[in-house]
C-alpha cells in the first residue's frame, strides 16, 4: 500500500480519488486512527457488508461493531498482537481471526495492517485490507490439488479430535523436516513440547465446546530434534475418518500452521524494558521493576496501587521429583492462569525462578487480598498432567498497598515480607504485609 500521506489530507480526511482507489482494491480496505476499530474510522470499503453481513453504514456509524464480531477470547489475543506490533515499532502486521455474523455464520479473516508513523515514531494511521480466508476440505472430489498446496509456505492439516492427522499438505518438509505422508495417522501432540501439550488440549476442549476457532503459539519438534515455534490456527470442522464414514460427533480441526521461529528469535532482541519471560509471558524482573517505579512516580496524587507477590511452595521438591520439565510445566500453568483469571488491568512480572508479582491499580488492600485468595484457591485446586501423572502445587502470597512516598523497592520488600510470613504460618495462604 502507498503511505497514507499520498491520500490523507492534513485534516486526516480522504479525497474522492483516494476513496475510489481504495474501493477498487481486491478486498475491503479501511483506514483508522491508532486505536484501530475502537477509535475513528476514516474510511471503510462498501464490501465490508459481504464479510460482516451488516450494512456498511452501521460500521461507519459504529466502528466497534467490527471488533465486537470477533469472539472475546480471540479478540483479546488479536488486540494484544496489534498492540505488540505498535509498541515494537513494526511497519506492518498480518492478523487472522474469526468473525461471528448476526445470522450465526462464521468467516475467517486475514487482516493485513499497514502501520504509519509520524516523524517522532508515534503511530498516526492504520491502513488495513480485509480478505476472507477459504479453508475447506472437498466433500466429493477428494482433497485439493496437492501440487498447488505443496507450494504453500504454511502447513495445512485435517485433524481429528485427538489431533491425529488424516490429511496434510504444504511445506511440511521445510517446517518439520518430513514429508506430508509421515504426518498421517500420527498425533500432533506427539510433536509438541511437553509443557505445551496440556495447555493446547485445554484450549481445544474449550474451542470444541463453543464451536470456536483458536489461534495459538506452540513448539513442534523438527526431524533434527530441535523445537521450532509455530503459530497454528485451529478451526472446528467435521473431519470424516474415512471417505465413507460419517463425521465424528465432536468436530475435528482444520489447522493452518506457520513457522514463526525467526519471529520469536527476533522478539528476544526487543528492548529490555519490554522483554517478557518466554515460559510464562510475564515481564522479567528488571522490566517489571521499571514499570513499578514508573507507575509510582507518575501516578496521580492519591492514586492507589497494590502489589501481590507469591512463589511456589516447595518448588525445589517439584524439580527434584519431576525434573526441570515438570517444574517448567507448573510455571507455564501459573502464567496462563494469571492472564486468564484477572480480567482487570494489571501488570504481571516474574521476579525469580518461581517468584511472581502482580501490580494492580485502583484496588484497596482488602480487595487485593480477596483477589490473592482467589488465585491461591485456584492454584491449590489445579492438577497438571505430566507424562501420565498429575502434579499439584500451592503458592504463598503476600499483599501490600503503597504508602505515601514509598519507593518501588520498599513496597516490594514489604510484600515479600508478607509472603515469607505466609510460608512461616504453614504455606498455601495469603498474608498482608507488615
mmCIF file of C-alpha atoms in Angstrom, residues 53-430:
data_model
loop_
_atom_site.group_PDB
_atom_site.id
_atom_site.type_symbol
_atom_site.label_atom_id
_atom_site.label_comp_id
_atom_site.label_asym_id
_atom_site.label_seq_id
_atom_site.Cartn_x
_atom_site.Cartn_y
_atom_site.Cartn_z
ATOM 1 C CA UNK A 53 -23.492 -9.262 6.843
ATOM 2 C CA UNK A 54 -24.177 -5.786 8.221
ATOM 3 C CA UNK A 55 -24.868 -2.592 6.235
ATOM 4 C CA UNK A 56 -21.720 -0.553 5.632
ATOM 5 C CA UNK A 57 -23.494 2.447 7.209
ATOM 6 C CA UNK A 58 -23.601 0.557 10.538
ATOM 7 C CA UNK A 59 -19.811 0.183 10.535
ATOM 8 C CA UNK A 60 -19.245 3.822 9.602
ATOM 9 C CA UNK A 61 -21.510 4.962 12.431
ATOM 10 C CA UNK A 62 -20.199 2.439 14.970
ATOM 11 C CA UNK A 63 -16.691 1.160 14.114
ATOM 12 C CA UNK A 64 -16.623 -1.011 17.237
ATOM 13 C CA UNK A 65 -19.185 -3.333 15.625
ATOM 14 C CA UNK A 66 -16.431 -4.985 13.587
ATOM 15 C CA UNK A 67 -14.361 -5.718 16.683
ATOM 16 C CA UNK A 68 -17.441 -6.928 18.560
ATOM 17 C CA UNK A 69 -17.955 -9.672 15.945
ATOM 18 C CA UNK A 70 -14.669 -11.313 16.976
ATOM 19 C CA UNK A 71 -15.318 -13.820 19.832
ATOM 20 C CA UNK A 72 -13.976 -12.402 23.097
ATOM 21 C CA UNK A 73 -11.015 -14.754 23.807
ATOM 22 C CA UNK A 74 -9.749 -14.373 20.225
ATOM 23 C CA UNK A 75 -10.486 -10.623 20.279
ATOM 24 C CA UNK A 76 -8.202 -10.126 23.280
ATOM 25 C CA UNK A 77 -5.442 -12.103 21.549
ATOM 26 C CA UNK A 78 -5.803 -10.045 18.351
ATOM 27 C CA UNK A 79 -5.716 -6.759 20.273
ATOM 28 C CA UNK A 80 -2.619 -7.958 22.129
ATOM 29 C CA UNK A 81 -0.859 -8.889 18.857
ATOM 30 C CA UNK A 82 -1.635 -5.494 17.367
ATOM 31 C CA UNK A 83 -0.515 -3.641 20.500
ATOM 32 C CA UNK A 84 2.791 -5.503 20.462
ATOM 33 C CA UNK A 85 3.342 -4.550 16.820
ATOM 34 C CA UNK A 86 2.587 -0.893 17.621
ATOM 35 C CA UNK A 87 4.939 -0.747 20.611
ATOM 36 C CA UNK A 88 7.720 -2.663 18.848
ATOM 37 C CA UNK A 89 7.893 -0.140 16.013
ATOM 38 C CA UNK A 90 6.752 -2.570 13.315
ATOM 39 C CA UNK A 91 5.610 -1.211 9.963
ATOM 40 C CA UNK A 92 3.022 -3.920 9.291
ATOM 41 C CA UNK A 93 1.310 -6.943 10.810
ATOM 42 C CA UNK A 94 -0.955 -9.670 9.483
ATOM 43 C CA UNK A 95 -3.803 -10.641 11.788
ATOM 44 C CA UNK A 96 -6.005 -13.715 11.368
ATOM 45 C CA UNK A 97 -9.250 -14.104 13.263
ATOM 46 C CA UNK A 98 -12.826 -15.356 13.044
ATOM 47 C CA UNK A 99 -15.873 -13.089 12.988
ATOM 48 C CA UNK A 100 -19.363 -14.156 14.016
ATOM 49 C CA UNK A 101 -22.153 -12.725 11.847
ATOM 50 C CA UNK A 102 -25.637 -11.763 13.066
ATOM 51 C CA UNK A 103 -27.102 -14.910 11.445
ATOM 52 C CA UNK A 104 -24.698 -17.149 13.415
ATOM 53 C CA UNK A 105 -22.396 -17.976 10.487
ATOM 54 C CA UNK A 106 -18.642 -17.507 10.758
ATOM 55 C CA UNK A 107 -15.902 -16.237 8.489
ATOM 56 C CA UNK A 108 -12.122 -16.411 8.922
ATOM 57 C CA UNK A 109 -10.488 -13.076 8.097
ATOM 58 C CA UNK A 110 -6.936 -12.245 7.036
ATOM 59 C CA UNK A 111 -6.335 -8.634 8.065
ATOM 60 C CA UNK A 112 -3.158 -7.014 6.679
ATOM 61 C CA UNK A 113 -2.479 -3.842 8.678
ATOM 62 C CA UNK A 114 -0.002 -1.197 7.495
ATOM 63 C CA UNK A 115 1.212 0.931 10.440
ATOM 64 C CA UNK A 116 2.022 4.534 9.522
ATOM 65 C CA UNK A 117 4.026 6.693 11.928
ATOM 66 C CA UNK A 118 4.865 10.373 12.140
ATOM 67 C CA UNK A 119 8.374 11.866 12.270
ATOM 68 C CA UNK A 120 8.614 11.175 16.009
ATOM 69 C CA UNK A 121 7.763 7.487 15.522
ATOM 70 C CA UNK A 122 4.285 7.755 17.032
ATOM 71 C CA UNK A 123 1.539 5.784 15.297
ATOM 72 C CA UNK A 124 -0.560 8.133 13.164
ATOM 73 C CA UNK A 125 -2.726 5.964 10.931
ATOM 74 C CA UNK A 126 -3.585 2.288 10.393
ATOM 75 C CA UNK A 127 -4.367 1.217 6.821
ATOM 76 C CA UNK A 128 -5.784 -2.298 6.529
ATOM 77 C CA UNK A 129 -7.066 -4.763 3.974
ATOM 78 C CA UNK A 130 -9.631 -7.412 4.964
ATOM 79 C CA UNK A 131 -9.866 -10.624 2.957
ATOM 80 C CA UNK A 132 -11.859 -13.777 3.705
ATOM 81 C CA UNK A 133 -9.864 -16.978 4.017
ATOM 82 C CA UNK A 134 -11.342 -20.024 2.335
ATOM 83 C CA UNK A 135 -10.307 -23.180 4.202
ATOM 84 C CA UNK A 136 -12.312 -26.303 3.471
ATOM 85 C CA UNK A 137 -11.912 -29.928 2.522
ATOM 86 C CA UNK A 138 -13.620 -31.091 -0.662
ATOM 87 C CA UNK A 139 -16.522 -33.435 0.168
ATOM 88 C CA UNK A 140 -16.908 -35.222 -3.155
ATOM 89 C CA UNK A 141 -13.891 -34.575 -5.322
ATOM 90 C CA UNK A 142 -11.167 -35.598 -2.886
ATOM 91 C CA UNK A 143 -8.543 -33.257 -1.370
ATOM 92 C CA UNK A 144 -7.455 -30.035 -3.121
ATOM 93 C CA UNK A 145 -4.743 -30.451 -5.756
ATOM 94 C CA UNK A 146 -1.586 -31.499 -3.920
ATOM 95 C CA UNK A 147 0.673 -29.805 -6.438
ATOM 96 C CA UNK A 148 -0.891 -26.442 -5.628
ATOM 97 C CA UNK A 149 -0.878 -26.830 -1.842
ATOM 98 C CA UNK A 150 2.684 -28.109 -1.728
ATOM 99 C CA UNK A 151 3.838 -24.687 -2.917
ATOM 100 C CA UNK A 152 2.165 -23.068 0.092
ATOM 101 C CA UNK A 153 4.657 -21.901 2.726
ATOM 102 C CA UNK A 154 2.311 -22.944 5.542
ATOM 103 C CA UNK A 155 1.274 -26.460 6.582
ATOM 104 C CA UNK A 156 -2.403 -27.426 6.172
ATOM 105 C CA UNK A 157 -3.725 -30.380 8.166
ATOM 106 C CA UNK A 158 -7.031 -32.151 8.759
ATOM 107 C CA UNK A 159 -7.030 -33.489 12.330
ATOM 108 C CA UNK A 160 -9.494 -35.457 14.417
ATOM 109 C CA UNK A 161 -10.433 -34.508 17.982
ATOM 110 C CA UNK A 162 -7.225 -36.086 19.344
ATOM 111 C CA UNK A 163 -5.172 -34.220 16.716
ATOM 112 C CA UNK A 164 -4.396 -37.371 14.725
ATOM 113 C CA UNK A 165 -3.584 -36.242 11.199
ATOM 114 C CA UNK A 166 -5.729 -37.579 8.326
ATOM 115 C CA UNK A 167 -4.585 -35.143 5.652
ATOM 116 C CA UNK A 168 -1.527 -32.918 5.315
ATOM 117 C CA UNK A 169 -0.237 -30.586 2.634
ATOM 118 C CA UNK A 170 2.021 -27.592 2.273
ATOM 119 C CA UNK A 171 5.681 -27.159 3.174
ATOM 120 C CA UNK A 172 5.917 -29.966 5.734
ATOM 121 C CA UNK A 173 9.496 -30.661 4.641
ATOM 122 C CA UNK A 174 10.672 -27.130 5.327
ATOM 123 C CA UNK A 175 8.666 -26.729 8.533
ATOM 124 C CA UNK A 176 9.203 -30.117 10.197
ATOM 125 C CA UNK A 177 11.803 -31.882 8.050
ATOM 126 C CA UNK A 178 9.408 -34.659 6.949
ATOM 127 C CA UNK A 179 7.126 -35.327 4.004
ATOM 128 C CA UNK A 180 3.381 -34.913 4.379
ATOM 129 C CA UNK A 181 2.861 -38.684 4.334
ATOM 130 C CA UNK A 182 4.959 -39.006 7.523
ATOM 131 C CA UNK A 183 2.393 -36.961 9.443
ATOM 132 C CA UNK A 184 -0.526 -39.209 8.539
ATOM 133 C CA UNK A 185 -2.043 -41.262 11.396
ATOM 134 C CA UNK A 186 0.236 -39.570 13.942
ATOM 135 C CA UNK A 187 -0.906 -37.115 16.609
ATOM 136 C CA UNK A 188 0.290 -33.542 16.682
ATOM 137 C CA UNK A 189 0.510 -33.899 20.466
ATOM 138 C CA UNK A 190 3.455 -36.274 19.965
ATOM 139 C CA UNK A 191 5.425 -33.466 18.315
ATOM 140 C CA UNK A 192 4.605 -30.795 20.914
ATOM 141 C CA UNK A 193 6.891 -29.721 23.735
ATOM 142 C CA UNK A 194 5.585 -31.412 26.949
ATOM 143 C CA UNK A 195 4.659 -28.120 28.635
ATOM 144 C CA UNK A 196 2.649 -27.022 25.568
ATOM 145 C CA UNK A 197 0.533 -30.157 25.215
ATOM 146 C CA UNK A 198 -1.716 -29.738 28.275
ATOM 147 C CA UNK A 199 -2.266 -26.048 27.526
ATOM 148 C CA UNK A 200 -3.277 -26.725 23.922
ATOM 149 C CA UNK A 201 -5.553 -29.604 24.948
ATOM 150 C CA UNK A 202 -7.450 -27.322 27.349
ATOM 151 C CA UNK A 203 -7.813 -24.596 24.714
ATOM 152 C CA UNK A 204 -9.130 -27.028 22.101
ATOM 153 C CA UNK A 205 -11.611 -28.634 24.506
ATOM 154 C CA UNK A 206 -12.983 -25.142 25.198
ATOM 155 C CA UNK A 207 -12.985 -24.360 21.473
ATOM 156 C CA UNK A 208 -14.871 -27.549 20.639
ATOM 157 C CA UNK A 209 -17.470 -26.820 23.315
ATOM 158 C CA UNK A 210 -18.033 -23.332 21.906
ATOM 159 C CA UNK A 211 -17.507 -24.293 18.234
ATOM 160 C CA UNK A 212 -14.902 -21.505 18.095
ATOM 161 C CA UNK A 213 -11.540 -21.157 16.385
ATOM 162 C CA UNK A 214 -8.268 -20.790 18.273
ATOM 163 C CA UNK A 215 -5.015 -19.113 17.283
ATOM 164 C CA UNK A 216 -2.141 -20.430 19.396
ATOM 165 C CA UNK A 217 1.635 -20.391 19.515
ATOM 166 C CA UNK A 218 3.427 -23.617 20.407
ATOM 167 C CA UNK A 219 6.583 -25.617 19.792
ATOM 168 C CA UNK A 220 6.807 -28.641 17.485
ATOM 169 C CA UNK A 221 9.781 -30.969 17.216
ATOM 170 C CA UNK A 222 11.640 -30.852 13.891
ATOM 171 C CA UNK A 223 13.194 -34.003 12.450
ATOM 172 C CA UNK A 224 16.615 -32.677 13.524
ATOM 173 C CA UNK A 225 15.464 -32.927 17.157
ATOM 174 C CA UNK A 226 15.176 -29.191 17.808
ATOM 175 C CA UNK A 227 11.905 -27.471 18.648
ATOM 176 C CA UNK A 228 10.564 -24.760 16.369
ATOM 177 C CA UNK A 229 7.868 -22.206 17.132
ATOM 178 C CA UNK A 230 4.614 -22.330 15.173
ATOM 179 C CA UNK A 231 1.522 -20.179 15.011
ATOM 180 C CA UNK A 232 -1.419 -22.530 14.382
ATOM 181 C CA UNK A 233 -4.983 -21.537 13.570
ATOM 182 C CA UNK A 234 -7.380 -24.332 14.589
ATOM 183 C CA UNK A 235 -10.856 -24.152 13.026
ATOM 184 C CA UNK A 236 -13.510 -26.744 14.014
ATOM 185 C CA UNK A 237 -14.513 -28.971 11.114
ATOM 186 C CA UNK A 238 -16.349 -32.348 10.931
ATOM 187 C CA UNK A 239 -13.474 -34.417 9.535
ATOM 188 C CA UNK A 240 -14.504 -37.968 8.451
ATOM 189 C CA UNK A 241 -12.012 -40.671 9.366
ATOM 190 C CA UNK A 242 -12.613 -42.369 6.020
ATOM 191 C CA UNK A 243 -14.345 -41.110 2.857
ATOM 192 C CA UNK A 244 -17.388 -43.305 3.563
ATOM 193 C CA UNK A 245 -17.716 -42.652 7.289
ATOM 194 C CA UNK A 246 -19.919 -40.110 8.982
ATOM 195 C CA UNK A 247 -18.358 -37.041 10.627
ATOM 196 C CA UNK A 248 -17.497 -37.569 14.258
ATOM 197 C CA UNK A 249 -19.899 -36.182 16.871
ATOM 198 C CA UNK A 250 -17.128 -33.953 18.196
ATOM 199 C CA UNK A 251 -15.609 -31.872 15.387
ATOM 200 C CA UNK A 252 -12.117 -32.379 14.194
ATOM 201 C CA UNK A 253 -9.936 -29.484 13.180
ATOM 202 C CA UNK A 254 -8.602 -27.809 10.090
ATOM 203 C CA UNK A 255 -5.209 -26.500 11.193
ATOM 204 C CA UNK A 256 -3.031 -23.997 9.354
ATOM 205 C CA UNK A 257 0.488 -23.917 10.841
ATOM 206 C CA UNK A 258 3.099 -21.243 10.157
ATOM 207 C CA UNK A 259 6.746 -21.421 11.267
ATOM 208 C CA UNK A 260 7.412 -18.298 13.377
ATOM 209 C CA UNK A 261 10.754 -19.387 14.845
ATOM 210 C CA UNK A 262 12.609 -16.470 13.292
ATOM 211 C CA UNK A 263 9.993 -14.016 14.543
ATOM 212 C CA UNK A 264 10.252 -15.431 18.066
ATOM 213 C CA UNK A 265 14.038 -15.215 17.977
ATOM 214 C CA UNK A 266 13.858 -11.612 16.854
ATOM 215 C CA UNK A 267 11.439 -10.880 19.691
ATOM 216 C CA UNK A 268 14.169 -11.845 22.163
ATOM 217 C CA UNK A 269 16.137 -8.846 20.923
ATOM 218 C CA UNK A 270 13.490 -6.312 21.986
ATOM 219 C CA UNK A 271 14.494 -3.532 24.278
ATOM 220 C CA UNK A 272 14.998 -4.891 27.793
ATOM 221 C CA UNK A 273 12.236 -2.658 29.145
ATOM 222 C CA UNK A 274 9.588 -4.599 27.229
ATOM 223 C CA UNK A 275 11.216 -8.053 27.466
ATOM 224 C CA UNK A 276 8.950 -10.823 28.712
ATOM 225 C CA UNK A 277 9.681 -14.246 30.067
ATOM 226 C CA UNK A 278 9.185 -16.796 27.279
ATOM 227 C CA UNK A 279 7.815 -19.521 29.546
ATOM 228 C CA UNK A 280 5.130 -17.522 31.397
ATOM 229 C CA UNK A 281 4.726 -14.365 29.247
ATOM 230 C CA UNK A 282 5.367 -12.318 32.407
ATOM 231 C CA UNK A 283 7.664 -9.294 32.422
ATOM 232 C CA UNK A 284 11.175 -10.157 33.546
ATOM 233 C CA UNK A 285 12.304 -8.708 36.881
ATOM 234 C CA UNK A 286 14.068 -5.573 35.620
ATOM 235 C CA UNK A 287 11.301 -4.542 33.204
ATOM 236 C CA UNK A 288 8.711 -5.160 35.918
ATOM 237 C CA UNK A 289 10.628 -3.056 38.445
ATOM 238 C CA UNK A 290 10.973 -0.321 35.834
ATOM 239 C CA UNK A 291 7.221 -0.395 35.277
ATOM 240 C CA UNK A 292 6.570 -0.336 39.048
ATOM 241 C CA UNK A 293 8.871 2.661 39.535
ATOM 242 C CA UNK A 294 7.229 4.450 36.624
ATOM 243 C CA UNK A 295 3.709 3.789 37.965
ATOM 244 C CA UNK A 296 4.541 5.033 41.460
ATOM 245 C CA UNK A 297 6.421 8.134 40.311
ATOM 246 C CA UNK A 298 3.976 9.181 37.583
ATOM 247 C CA UNK A 299 0.643 8.266 39.162
ATOM 248 C CA UNK A 300 -1.800 10.971 40.121
ATOM 249 C CA UNK A 301 -1.742 12.275 43.687
ATOM 250 C CA UNK A 302 -3.695 9.856 45.846
ATOM 251 C CA UNK A 303 -3.624 7.107 43.194
ATOM 252 C CA UNK A 304 -3.946 3.673 44.753
ATOM 253 C CA UNK A 305 -1.509 0.861 43.917
ATOM 254 C CA UNK A 306 -1.364 -2.608 45.420
ATOM 255 C CA UNK A 307 1.059 -5.456 44.932
ATOM 256 C CA UNK A 308 0.682 -9.234 45.146
ATOM 257 C CA UNK A 309 3.888 -11.248 45.453
ATOM 258 C CA UNK A 310 3.914 -15.046 45.526
ATOM 259 C CA UNK A 311 6.093 -18.046 44.907
ATOM 260 C CA UNK A 312 5.558 -21.794 44.574
ATOM 261 C CA UNK A 313 5.687 -23.766 47.795
ATOM 262 C CA UNK A 314 8.486 -26.361 47.841
ATOM 263 C CA UNK A 315 9.332 -25.715 44.199
ATOM 264 C CA UNK A 316 12.694 -27.410 44.697
ATOM 265 C CA UNK A 317 10.886 -30.642 45.557
ATOM 266 C CA UNK A 318 8.864 -30.405 42.317
ATOM 267 C CA UNK A 319 12.059 -30.023 40.286
ATOM 268 C CA UNK A 320 13.691 -32.889 42.167
ATOM 269 C CA UNK A 321 10.752 -35.272 41.812
ATOM 270 C CA UNK A 322 9.644 -34.398 38.275
ATOM 271 C CA UNK A 323 12.685 -32.816 36.666
ATOM 272 C CA UNK A 324 13.067 -29.406 35.094
ATOM 273 C CA UNK A 325 10.343 -30.132 32.513
ATOM 274 C CA UNK A 326 7.848 -30.763 35.302
ATOM 275 C CA UNK A 327 8.805 -27.530 37.048
ATOM 276 C CA UNK A 328 8.547 -25.572 33.794
ATOM 277 C CA UNK A 329 5.087 -27.014 33.198
ATOM 278 C CA UNK A 330 3.918 -25.725 36.601
ATOM 279 C CA UNK A 331 5.363 -22.259 35.892
ATOM 280 C CA UNK A 332 3.743 -22.181 32.440
ATOM 281 C CA UNK A 333 0.403 -23.106 34.015
ATOM 282 C CA UNK A 334 0.767 -20.267 36.543
ATOM 283 C CA UNK A 335 1.369 -17.756 33.762
ATOM 284 C CA UNK A 336 -1.635 -18.971 31.802
ATOM 285 C CA UNK A 337 -3.993 -18.861 34.779
ATOM 286 C CA UNK A 338 -2.866 -15.397 35.899
ATOM 287 C CA UNK A 339 -3.567 -13.958 32.452
ATOM 288 C CA UNK A 340 -6.921 -15.741 32.139
ATOM 289 C CA UNK A 341 -8.258 -15.189 35.647
ATOM 290 C CA UNK A 342 -7.584 -11.478 36.157
ATOM 291 C CA UNK A 343 -9.758 -9.519 33.735
ATOM 292 C CA UNK A 344 -8.944 -6.066 35.099
ATOM 293 C CA UNK A 345 -5.848 -4.148 34.003
ATOM 294 C CA UNK A 346 -2.762 -5.364 35.809
ATOM 295 C CA UNK A 347 0.918 -5.967 35.244
ATOM 296 C CA UNK A 348 2.419 -9.422 35.705
ATOM 297 C CA UNK A 349 6.117 -9.945 36.457
ATOM 298 C CA UNK A 350 8.434 -12.861 37.113
ATOM 299 C CA UNK A 351 10.832 -11.876 39.898
ATOM 300 C CA UNK A 352 12.833 -15.091 40.126
ATOM 301 C CA UNK A 353 12.783 -18.766 39.231
ATOM 302 C CA UNK A 354 9.404 -19.392 40.914
ATOM 303 C CA UNK A 355 8.533 -15.930 42.271
ATOM 304 C CA UNK A 356 5.949 -13.641 40.654
ATOM 305 C CA UNK A 357 4.300 -10.279 41.242
ATOM 306 C CA UNK A 358 1.065 -8.599 40.162
ATOM 307 C CA UNK A 359 0.668 -4.818 40.202
ATOM 308 C CA UNK A 360 -2.906 -3.555 40.436
ATOM 309 C CA UNK A 361 -4.217 -0.010 40.347
ATOM 310 C CA UNK A 362 -7.357 1.397 41.962
ATOM 311 C CA UNK A 363 -7.753 -1.525 44.393
ATOM 312 C CA UNK A 364 -7.897 -1.353 48.173
ATOM 313 C CA UNK A 365 -5.738 -3.640 50.276
ATOM 314 C CA UNK A 366 -8.802 -5.725 51.160
ATOM 315 C CA UNK A 367 -9.877 -6.035 47.513
ATOM 316 C CA UNK A 368 -6.367 -7.105 46.563
ATOM 317 C CA UNK A 369 -6.300 -9.678 49.372
ATOM 318 C CA UNK A 370 -9.564 -11.099 48.003
ATOM 319 C CA UNK A 371 -8.040 -11.399 44.518
ATOM 320 C CA UNK A 372 -4.959 -13.039 46.018
ATOM 321 C CA UNK A 373 -7.142 -15.535 47.892
ATOM 322 C CA UNK A 374 -8.952 -16.353 44.648
ATOM 323 C CA UNK A 375 -5.597 -17.026 42.987
ATOM 324 C CA UNK A 376 -4.426 -19.159 45.913
ATOM 325 C CA UNK A 377 -7.582 -21.279 45.813
ATOM 326 C CA UNK A 378 -7.364 -21.702 42.034
ATOM 327 C CA UNK A 379 -3.740 -22.821 42.163
ATOM 328 C CA UNK A 380 -4.373 -25.207 45.072
ATOM 329 C CA UNK A 381 -7.180 -26.947 43.173
ATOM 330 C CA UNK A 382 -5.249 -27.255 39.892
ATOM 331 C CA UNK A 383 -3.850 -30.567 38.725
ATOM 332 C CA UNK A 384 -1.357 -30.508 35.845
ATOM 333 C CA UNK A 385 -0.960 -33.587 33.642
ATOM 334 C CA UNK A 386 2.670 -34.594 33.076
ATOM 335 C CA UNK A 387 3.546 -37.838 31.264
ATOM 336 C CA UNK A 388 0.515 -39.651 32.651
ATOM 337 C CA UNK A 389 0.898 -38.270 36.190
ATOM 338 C CA UNK A 390 -0.914 -35.410 37.919
ATOM 339 C CA UNK A 391 1.155 -32.656 39.504
ATOM 340 C CA UNK A 392 -0.306 -30.451 42.229
ATOM 341 C CA UNK A 393 1.168 -27.331 43.796
ATOM 342 C CA UNK A 394 0.357 -24.428 46.073
ATOM 343 C CA UNK A 395 1.616 -20.868 46.491
ATOM 344 C CA UNK A 396 2.178 -18.484 49.390
ATOM 345 C CA UNK A 397 1.187 -14.874 48.743
ATOM 346 C CA UNK A 398 1.956 -11.505 50.306
ATOM 347 C CA UNK A 399 -0.056 -8.344 49.576
ATOM 348 C CA UNK A 400 0.879 -4.712 50.158
ATOM 349 C CA UNK A 401 -0.686 -1.327 49.488
ATOM 350 C CA UNK A 402 1.587 1.562 48.626
ATOM 351 C CA UNK A 403 2.212 4.076 51.397
ATOM 352 C CA UNK A 404 2.628 7.790 50.712
ATOM 353 C CA UNK A 405 6.077 8.493 49.322
ATOM 354 C CA UNK A 406 7.090 4.825 49.403
ATOM 355 C CA UNK A 407 9.577 3.660 46.761
ATOM 356 C CA UNK A 408 9.036 0.703 44.482
ATOM 357 C CA UNK A 409 11.782 -1.245 46.235
ATOM 358 C CA UNK A 410 10.317 -0.594 49.678
ATOM 359 C CA UNK A 411 6.822 -1.592 48.597
ATOM 360 C CA UNK A 412 8.140 -4.813 47.039
ATOM 361 C CA UNK A 413 10.153 -5.604 50.184
ATOM 362 C CA UNK A 414 7.021 -5.329 52.346
ATOM 363 C CA UNK A 415 5.013 -7.571 50.007
ATOM 364 C CA UNK A 416 7.851 -10.131 50.051
ATOM 365 C CA UNK A 417 7.868 -9.958 53.870
ATOM 366 C CA UNK A 418 4.156 -10.791 53.810
ATOM 367 C CA UNK A 419 4.887 -13.760 51.550
ATOM 368 C CA UNK A 420 7.601 -15.037 53.909
ATOM 369 C CA UNK A 421 5.183 -14.656 56.818
ATOM 370 C CA UNK A 422 2.633 -16.756 54.870
ATOM 371 C CA UNK A 423 5.237 -19.507 54.484
ATOM 372 C CA UNK A 424 6.108 -19.423 58.189
ATOM 373 C CA UNK A 425 2.414 -19.764 59.048
ATOM 374 C CA UNK A 426 2.126 -23.005 57.093
ATOM 375 C CA UNK A 427 2.254 -22.066 53.369
ATOM 376 C CA UNK A 428 -0.673 -22.054 50.915
ATOM 377 C CA UNK A 429 -2.096 -18.849 52.381
ATOM 378 C CA UNK A 430 -2.364 -15.076 51.870
#
